[in-house]
Amino acid sequence: MSIFTWCETVEEAFGVFFTGYGIWAMSGDRVSVECCKGINGLEKVVLREARGSSAEVYLYGGQVTSWKNDHGEELLFVSSKATFKPPKAIRGGIPICFPQFSSHGVLEQHGFARNRSWSIDTNPPPFPTSSSNKTFVDLLLKPSEEDGKIWPHSFEFRLRIALGPGGDLMLTSRIRNTDSKQFNFTFAYHTYFSVSDISEVRVEGLETLDYLDNLHNRERFTEQGDALTFESEVDKVYVSTPTKIAILDHEKKRTFVLRKDGLPDAVVWNPWDKKAKAMPDFGDDEYKHMLCRATGPSKGSPRMTVLFLSSASPNIGTLVVSQAQFLAVDFVRHHFLVTGGFNRSRASIK
Ligand SMILES: O=P(O)(O)OC[C@H]1O[C@H](O)[C@H](O)[C@@H](O)[C@@H]1O
């Protein structure tokens, strides 16, 4: 199918459910949802908000690969060695881990949703709460016959990716069991945030919580002290996390605020230097580049951090990430709810 035909088809589809498609906002600025070809001819959707923020979504993986603020600054990390070539998952952005997170099951690591082609959902069921967001795309993943052989369940995974007027990025997942029998799954938004220098970053909202340490056979520990900082490899699953988590990047004077719903766990991962080098789709040059710019005691550490959320909620998982200036930090800090307990289970749907 030619690009033109494909775009035309999608435009037609958007006409049905995108109130914001192709219209002029009150200010006279245009918001848009555009379909085009991305790297290696893969189909992508570009969302643009009136004030200048934007996001890019590849149908391959249903994956957000770019999120820019209204100054055009990229907020997500994508490796320069990311292949954008099926069947390999795209290294960076926001991969969707489904129906299995990590290696907790019989499937390949993080399940198959991140390396399947999703389609544009032309007829999504209505959302329980109406949103004022006009710039969004709805994607749909259904299992193929081949998928049925490795995971014998029938489902519809609907993902809405929306860009708010203030530049917030919002992902909402709705998973429906179209089978007659119950199935279990685990799910995560595996978000790669772009940060200036990992040694300048701290995460607030996870202190004093319990976590399972993947570097110590998933043994359970309790986080001590203040906010999380990074000095070496980290691969931890925090349990029963608060609905708000913040990532503070001192060098960039930027704070990411994550608000979530139906996503109890939060995972923090940074491969650090040794593991980063072992990943074929994580660039050596990029790593050198980071080396060049690294300062202080953590010289040599990769400038990338990952924080993602896994869900035990059967049918909805919302993640909103926003960017705030440092001024907003105190506000965020004082509004954290720190909860204890353990609530990590597989979600199941009947
Ligand atoms: O290389 P991938 O399959 O994308 O996995 C990347 C990482 O994902 C998660 O963060 C896991 O906790 C890590 O153990 C894993 O290394």
Coordinates of N, CA, C and O and ligand atoms in Angstrom, one line a residue, residues 91 101-102 109-110 114 190 192 214 235 267 269 279 306 308, ligand 1:
R91 N 14.6 -0.1 20.9 CA 15.3 0.2 22.2 C 15.1 1.7 22.5 O 15.8 2.5 22.1
F101 N 5.5 -9.5 31.7 CA 6.6 -8.6 32.0 C 7.8 -9.4 32.4 O 7.7 -10.4 33.1
S102 N 8.9 -8.9 32.0 CA 10.2 -9.6 32.3 C 10.2 -11.0 31.9 O 9.7 -11.4 30.9
Q109 N 11.1 -12.6 26.9 CA 11.2 -11.5 27.8 C 10.3 -10.3 27.4 O 10.3 -9.9 26.3
H110 N 9.5 -9.9 28.3 CA 8.5 -8.7 28.2 C 7.4 -9.0 27.2 O 6.7 -8.1 26.7
R114 N 5.4 -5.8 22.2 CA 6.4 -4.8 21.7 C 7.0 -5.1 20.4 O 7.7 -4.3 19.8
H190 N 7.3 0.4 29.7 CA 8.7 0.4 30.0 C 9.4 1.7 29.5 O 10.1 1.8 28.5
Y192 N 11.5 4.9 28.8 CA 12.9 5.3 28.9 C 12.9 6.8 28.9 O 12.6 7.5 27.9
N214 N 16.2 -7.4 41.3 CA 16.5 -8.4 40.3 C 18.0 -8.7 40.2 O 18.4 -9.8 39.7
D235 N 18.3 -2.5 39.2 CA 17.2 -3.2 38.5 C 16.2 -3.7 39.6 O 16.3 -4.8 40.1
V267 N 9.3 0.0 38.4 CA 10.6 -0.6 38.2 C 11.6 0.4 37.8 O 11.3 1.3 37.0
W269 N 15.4 0.9 36.4 CA 16.5 0.1 35.8 C 17.5 1.0 35.2 O 17.1 1.9 34.5
M279 N 24.7 -4.8 25.3 CA 23.5 -4.8 24.5 C 23.8 -4.3 23.1 O 24.2 -3.2 22.9
V306 N 15.7 4.3 33.3 CA 14.4 3.7 32.9 C 13.5 3.6 34.1 O 14.0 3.2 35.2
F308 N 9.7 2.2 34.8 CA 8.4 1.8 34.2 C 7.5 1.2 35.3 O 7.9 0.9 36.4
Ligands
LIG1 O1 16.6 -5.8 27.0 P1 15.1 -5.9 27.3 O2 14.5 -7.2 27.0 O3 14.4 -4.7 26.7 O4 15.0 -5.7 28.9 C1 15.6 -4.6 29.5 C2 15.4 -4.6 31.0 O5 14.0 -4.6 31.3 C3 13.6 -4.6 32.6 O6 14.0 -3.4 33.2 C4 14.2 -5.7 33.5 O7 14.0 -5.5 34.8 C5 15.7 -5.7 33.2 O8 16.3 -6.9 33.9 C6 16.0 -5.8 31.7 O9 17.4 -5.9 31.5

